[in-house]
Amino acid sequence: MTGFDSGFLDLADQLPFPAPADPAELARLRRLDYTHFTVLLDPDRRLAAATGVDIDGAALLDLGRGDDWHLDDRIPVEEQAGPELYARNDLDRGHLVRRRDPVWGPVEIARQANVDTFCYTNAAPQAADFNQSLELWNGLEDLVLEYASAGRRRLSVFTGPVFADTDPLYRGAQIPRRFWKVAAWSNGGALAASGYLLDQSAQLDDLDLDRPSAIDDTQDATAVPPLGPFRTYQLPILDLASITGLDFGALASADVLEPAPATVRPDTDTWIELSGPSDLRF
């Protein structure tokens, strides 16, 4: 398991992996390497704080999906949100590293990458009702790869949930309201990057968070928090740093949307709500 390769894009400098700016927070996370991707697991939240995957668009293989979700036996079971979180309800096990992204190279390696994406450390709870905005979110890698395809067929993508203290509790795990993504590629040997946010919090704001029965289901196995309509944005990576508490390093200065440093973050007036590929800015 080689994990994420910081030199994959053949840039002059190593590509930074988004991680907590606080060294104590970083030390608390578990780094787990898989085939062509890496997970930084938060053992307290029992979900990944960040993931990073290398994609070789010229070497992708089309393998059968499979559905063999499994725990990672390298870490304690209690540090992973496993099958009990998703049983008998409308929550999906949403891939953070998209299943097909690391599935490239020699067939045996690609097969292992396919299996690795079904580890619960790479899953996060998402509403099961897919709509156009979520489909756009899931296809962002394709859109960015298509943009960068003129002799630049490699892409690195980082994804994770936005952790907040107010995320609703359900079966011992807090359900993230929002997710972030950063895509990075080489533009003539120079780093280029773009940042995105998926928001599914609209209906959660209407819940009485002080009423345990509204969130922490003990009797009705279908009573999951109502996750509202998905909204997808392209936004400055500097805003993602403020929202997540992660250090994105050179990715922020290479942002194709807004590379200039800013003193006040975040500024939602600069966010672009995406309804289709034509809304993207490169």
Coordinates of C-alpha atoms in Angstrom, one line a residue:
M1 CA 0.0 0.0 0.0
T2 CA 1.9 3.0 -1.3
G3 CA -0.7 5.6 -0.2
F4 CA -0.8 9.2 -1.5
D5 CA 2.4 10.3 -3.3
S6 CA 3.3 13.9 -2.7
G7 CA 5.5 13.8 -5.8
F8 CA 2.9 12.4 -8.1
L9 CA 2.3 15.5 -10.2
D10 CA 6.0 16.0 -11.0
L11 CA 6.1 19.5 -9.6
A12 CA 9.2 21.4 -8.4
D13 CA 8.0 21.1 -4.8
Q14 CA 6.2 18.3 -3.0
L15 CA 2.4 18.6 -2.9
P16 CA 1.1 19.3 0.6
F17 CA -1.5 17.0 2.2
P18 CA -4.1 19.1 4.0
A19 CA -3.8 18.6 7.7
P20 CA -4.6 20.4 11.0
A21 CA -2.5 23.5 11.5
D22 CA -2.3 22.6 15.2
P23 CA 0.6 20.0 15.7
A24 CA -1.3 18.5 18.6
E25 CA -4.3 17.9 16.5
L26 CA -2.2 16.4 13.7
A27 CA -0.6 14.0 16.2
R28 CA -4.0 12.8 17.3
L29 CA -5.0 11.6 13.8
R30 CA -4.2 8.2 12.4
R31 CA -2.5 8.1 9.0
L32 CA -3.7 5.1 7.0
D33 CA -2.1 4.4 3.6
Y34 CA -4.1 2.4 1.0
T35 CA -3.5 1.7 -2.7
H36 CA -3.0 5.2 -4.4
F37 CA -4.7 7.0 -1.5
T38 CA -4.3 8.0 2.1
V39 CA -6.8 8.6 4.9
L40 CA -6.2 10.8 8.0
L41 CA -8.6 9.3 10.5
D42 CA -10.0 11.2 13.4
P43 CA -10.4 8.5 16.1
D44 CA -12.8 10.7 18.2
R45 CA -15.1 11.5 15.3
R46 CA -14.6 7.9 13.9
L47 CA -14.4 9.4 10.4
A48 CA -11.7 10.6 8.1
A49 CA -10.6 14.3 8.7
A50 CA -9.0 14.3 5.2
T51 CA -8.3 12.0 2.4
G52 CA -5.9 12.3 -0.6
V53 CA -5.9 10.3 -3.8
D54 CA -3.6 10.2 -6.9
I55 CA -5.5 9.8 -10.2
D56 CA -3.7 8.8 -13.4
G57 CA -6.4 9.5 -16.0
A58 CA -4.5 7.7 -18.8
A59 CA -4.2 4.5 -16.9
L60 CA -7.7 4.1 -15.3
L61 CA -9.3 0.7 -15.5
D62 CA -13.0 -0.1 -15.6
L63 CA -13.4 -2.7 -13.0
G64 CA -16.6 -4.1 -11.4
R65 CA -17.9 -2.1 -8.5
G66 CA -18.2 -4.7 -5.8
D67 CA -19.7 -3.8 -2.4
D68 CA -17.5 -5.4 0.2
W69 CA -17.4 -2.8 2.9
H70 CA -15.0 -3.7 5.7
L71 CA -13.3 -2.4 8.7
D72 CA -9.5 -1.7 8.8
D73 CA -7.9 -4.3 11.1
R74 CA -4.9 -2.0 11.6
I75 CA -6.8 0.1 14.1
P76 CA -9.3 -0.5 16.9
V77 CA -12.9 -1.2 15.9
E78 CA -14.2 1.6 18.2
E79 CA -12.2 4.2 16.2
Q80 CA -14.2 3.5 13.0
A81 CA -17.8 4.2 12.1
G82 CA -18.8 0.8 10.9
P83 CA -21.9 -1.0 9.6
E84 CA -24.0 -0.2 12.6
L85 CA -24.2 3.4 11.6
Y86 CA -25.7 2.6 8.2
A87 CA -28.0 -0.3 9.0
R88 CA -31.8 -0.1 8.4
N89 CA -31.9 3.6 7.5
D90 CA -31.6 6.0 4.6
L91 CA -27.9 7.0 5.2
D92 CA -25.5 6.1 2.4
R93 CA -21.9 5.1 2.9
G94 CA -20.5 7.9 0.8
H95 CA -17.1 7.3 -0.6
L96 CA -14.7 10.2 0.3
V97 CA -12.1 8.8 -2.1
R98 CA -14.3 8.0 -5.1
R99 CA -14.3 4.3 -5.9
R100 CA -12.9 4.6 -9.5
D101 CA -10.3 7.3 -8.8
P102 CA -7.4 5.1 -7.5
V103 CA -8.3 2.2 -9.8
W104 CA -5.4 2.5 -12.3
G105 CA -2.2 0.8 -13.2
P106 CA -1.5 -2.9 -13.4
V107 CA -4.7 -4.9 -13.0
E108 CA -3.8 -6.5 -9.7
I109 CA -2.9 -3.2 -8.2
A110 CA -6.1 -1.6 -9.6
R111 CA -8.2 -4.4 -8.1
Q112 CA -6.6 -3.9 -4.7
A113 CA -7.3 -0.1 -4.9
N114 CA -10.9 -0.9 -5.8
V115 CA -11.2 -3.1 -2.6
D116 CA -9.5 -0.5 -0.5
T117 CA -12.0 2.2 -1.3
F118 CA -14.7 0.1 0.5
C119 CA -13.0 0.4 3.8
Y120 CA -15.2 2.1 6.4
T121 CA -12.4 4.6 7.1
N122 CA -13.1 6.0 3.6
A123 CA -16.9 6.3 4.2
A124 CA -18.9 9.2 5.5
P125 CA -22.7 9.3 6.1
Q126 CA -24.6 11.1 3.4
A127 CA -28.3 11.4 2.6
A128 CA -29.4 8.7 0.3
D129 CA -31.5 10.9 -2.1
F130 CA -29.1 11.8 -4.8
N131 CA -30.0 14.9 -6.7
Q132 CA -28.4 16.9 -9.5
S133 CA -26.1 18.9 -7.1
L134 CA -24.7 15.7 -5.5
E135 CA -24.2 14.1 -8.9
L136 CA -22.2 17.2 -9.9
W137 CA -20.2 16.8 -6.7
N138 CA -19.4 13.2 -7.5
G139 CA -18.4 14.1 -11.0
L140 CA -16.1 17.0 -10.2
E141 CA -13.0 14.9 -10.6
D142 CA -14.1 14.0 -14.1
L143 CA -14.7 17.7 -15.0
V144 CA -11.4 18.9 -13.6
L145 CA -9.5 15.9 -15.2
E146 CA -11.2 16.8 -18.5
Y147 CA -10.0 20.4 -18.2
A148 CA -6.5 19.3 -17.4
S149 CA -6.4 16.5 -20.0
A150 CA -4.3 18.3 -22.7
G151 CA -1.1 16.4 -21.9
R152 CA -1.7 16.7 -18.2
R153 CA -3.6 13.5 -17.3
R154 CA -2.7 13.4 -13.6
L155 CA -4.7 14.8 -10.8
S156 CA -4.5 14.7 -7.0
V157 CA -7.8 15.2 -5.1
F158 CA -8.3 15.8 -1.4
T159 CA -11.7 15.3 0.3
G160 CA -13.1 15.3 3.8
P161 CA -16.0 16.3 6.0
V162 CA -16.3 19.7 7.7
F163 CA -16.3 18.8 11.4
A164 CA -18.4 21.1 13.7
D165 CA -19.4 20.8 17.3
T166 CA -23.0 21.2 16.4
D167 CA -23.1 18.3 14.0
P168 CA -26.0 16.1 15.0
L169 CA -25.4 12.9 17.0
Y170 CA -26.7 9.6 15.6
R171 CA -25.9 6.2 16.8
G172 CA -22.7 7.5 18.5
A173 CA -21.4 9.4 15.5
Q174 CA -21.8 13.0 14.6
I175 CA -23.2 13.5 11.1
P176 CA -21.2 16.1 9.1
R177 CA -23.3 18.8 7.5
R178 CA -20.8 19.8 4.9
F179 CA -17.9 18.2 2.9
W180 CA -15.0 19.8 1.2
K181 CA -12.9 18.9 -1.9
V182 CA -9.7 20.3 -3.4
A183 CA -8.4 19.2 -6.8
A184 CA -4.8 19.8 -7.8
W185 CA -2.9 19.4 -11.1
S186 CA 0.1 20.5 -13.0
N187 CA -0.4 23.5 -15.3
G188 CA 2.8 23.6 -17.5
G189 CA 4.8 22.4 -14.5
A190 CA 3.2 24.9 -12.1
L191 CA 0.7 23.8 -9.4
A192 CA -3.0 24.7 -10.0
A193 CA -5.8 23.9 -7.6
S194 CA -9.5 24.5 -7.1
G195 CA -11.7 24.2 -4.0
Y196 CA -15.3 23.0 -3.5
L197 CA -17.9 22.7 -0.7
L198 CA -21.0 20.4 -0.5
D199 CA -23.6 21.6 1.9
Q200 CA -26.4 19.3 3.1
S201 CA -27.4 21.2 6.2
A202 CA -30.6 23.1 5.1
Q203 CA -33.1 21.0 7.1
L204 CA -30.8 20.2 10.0
D205 CA -31.1 23.8 11.2
D206 CA -34.8 23.2 11.9
L207 CA -34.1 20.4 14.4
D208 CA -34.2 20.8 18.2
L209 CA -30.6 19.8 18.9
D210 CA -31.3 19.7 22.6
R211 CA -33.9 17.0 22.2
P212 CA -32.0 13.7 22.1
S213 CA -34.9 11.8 20.5
A214 CA -34.7 14.1 17.5
I215 CA -31.2 12.9 16.7
D216 CA -30.0 10.0 18.7
D217 CA -32.2 7.2 17.5
T218 CA -32.8 4.3 19.9
Q219 CA -36.3 3.1 19.0
D220 CA -37.0 4.0 15.3
A221 CA -34.1 2.7 13.2
T222 CA -35.2 4.9 10.3
A223 CA -35.2 8.2 12.3
V224 CA -32.0 9.6 10.8
P225 CA -31.4 13.4 10.8
P226 CA -33.1 14.9 7.8
L227 CA -30.3 16.0 5.5
G228 CA -31.6 18.8 3.3
P229 CA -31.1 19.6 -0.4
F230 CA -27.5 19.4 -1.6
R231 CA -25.8 22.6 -2.6
T232 CA -22.4 22.6 -4.2
Y233 CA -20.0 25.6 -4.4
Q234 CA -16.7 26.5 -5.9
L235 CA -15.0 28.7 -3.3
P236 CA -11.5 30.0 -2.4
I237 CA -9.3 27.4 -0.8
L238 CA -8.5 30.0 1.8
D239 CA -12.1 29.9 2.8
L240 CA -11.9 26.1 3.2
A241 CA -8.9 26.6 5.5
S242 CA -11.0 28.9 7.7
I243 CA -14.0 26.6 7.7
T244 CA -12.1 23.3 8.4
G245 CA -9.1 24.5 10.4
L246 CA -6.8 22.6 8.0
D247 CA -3.6 24.0 6.5
F248 CA -3.7 23.7 2.7
G249 CA -0.3 25.2 2.2
A250 CA 0.7 25.9 -1.4
L251 CA -2.7 24.7 -2.6
A252 CA -4.2 28.0 -1.5
S253 CA -1.7 30.1 -3.3
A254 CA -2.2 28.0 -6.5
D255 CA -6.0 28.5 -6.4
V256 CA -7.4 29.2 -9.9
L257 CA -10.3 31.0 -8.4
E258 CA -8.6 33.4 -6.0
P259 CA -4.9 32.9 -5.4
A260 CA -4.2 36.2 -3.7
P261 CA -4.0 36.2 0.1
A262 CA -6.9 37.6 2.0
T263 CA -7.0 39.1 5.5
V264 CA -10.7 38.2 6.3
R265 CA -12.1 34.8 5.7
P266 CA -14.5 33.4 4.7
D267 CA -16.3 35.7 2.3
T268 CA -19.4 33.8 1.0
D269 CA -20.0 36.6 -1.6
T270 CA -17.1 35.1 -3.6
W271 CA -18.6 31.6 -3.5
I272 CA -20.0 30.2 -6.8
E273 CA -23.0 27.9 -6.5
L274 CA -22.7 25.2 -9.1
S275 CA -25.7 23.9 -11.0
G276 CA -23.7 22.4 -13.9
P277 CA -20.3 22.1 -15.5
S278 CA -20.6 25.5 -17.2
D279 CA -20.5 27.2 -13.7
L280 CA -17.0 26.0 -13.0
R281 CA -14.1 28.5 -13.1
F282 CA -10.6 27.4 -14.1

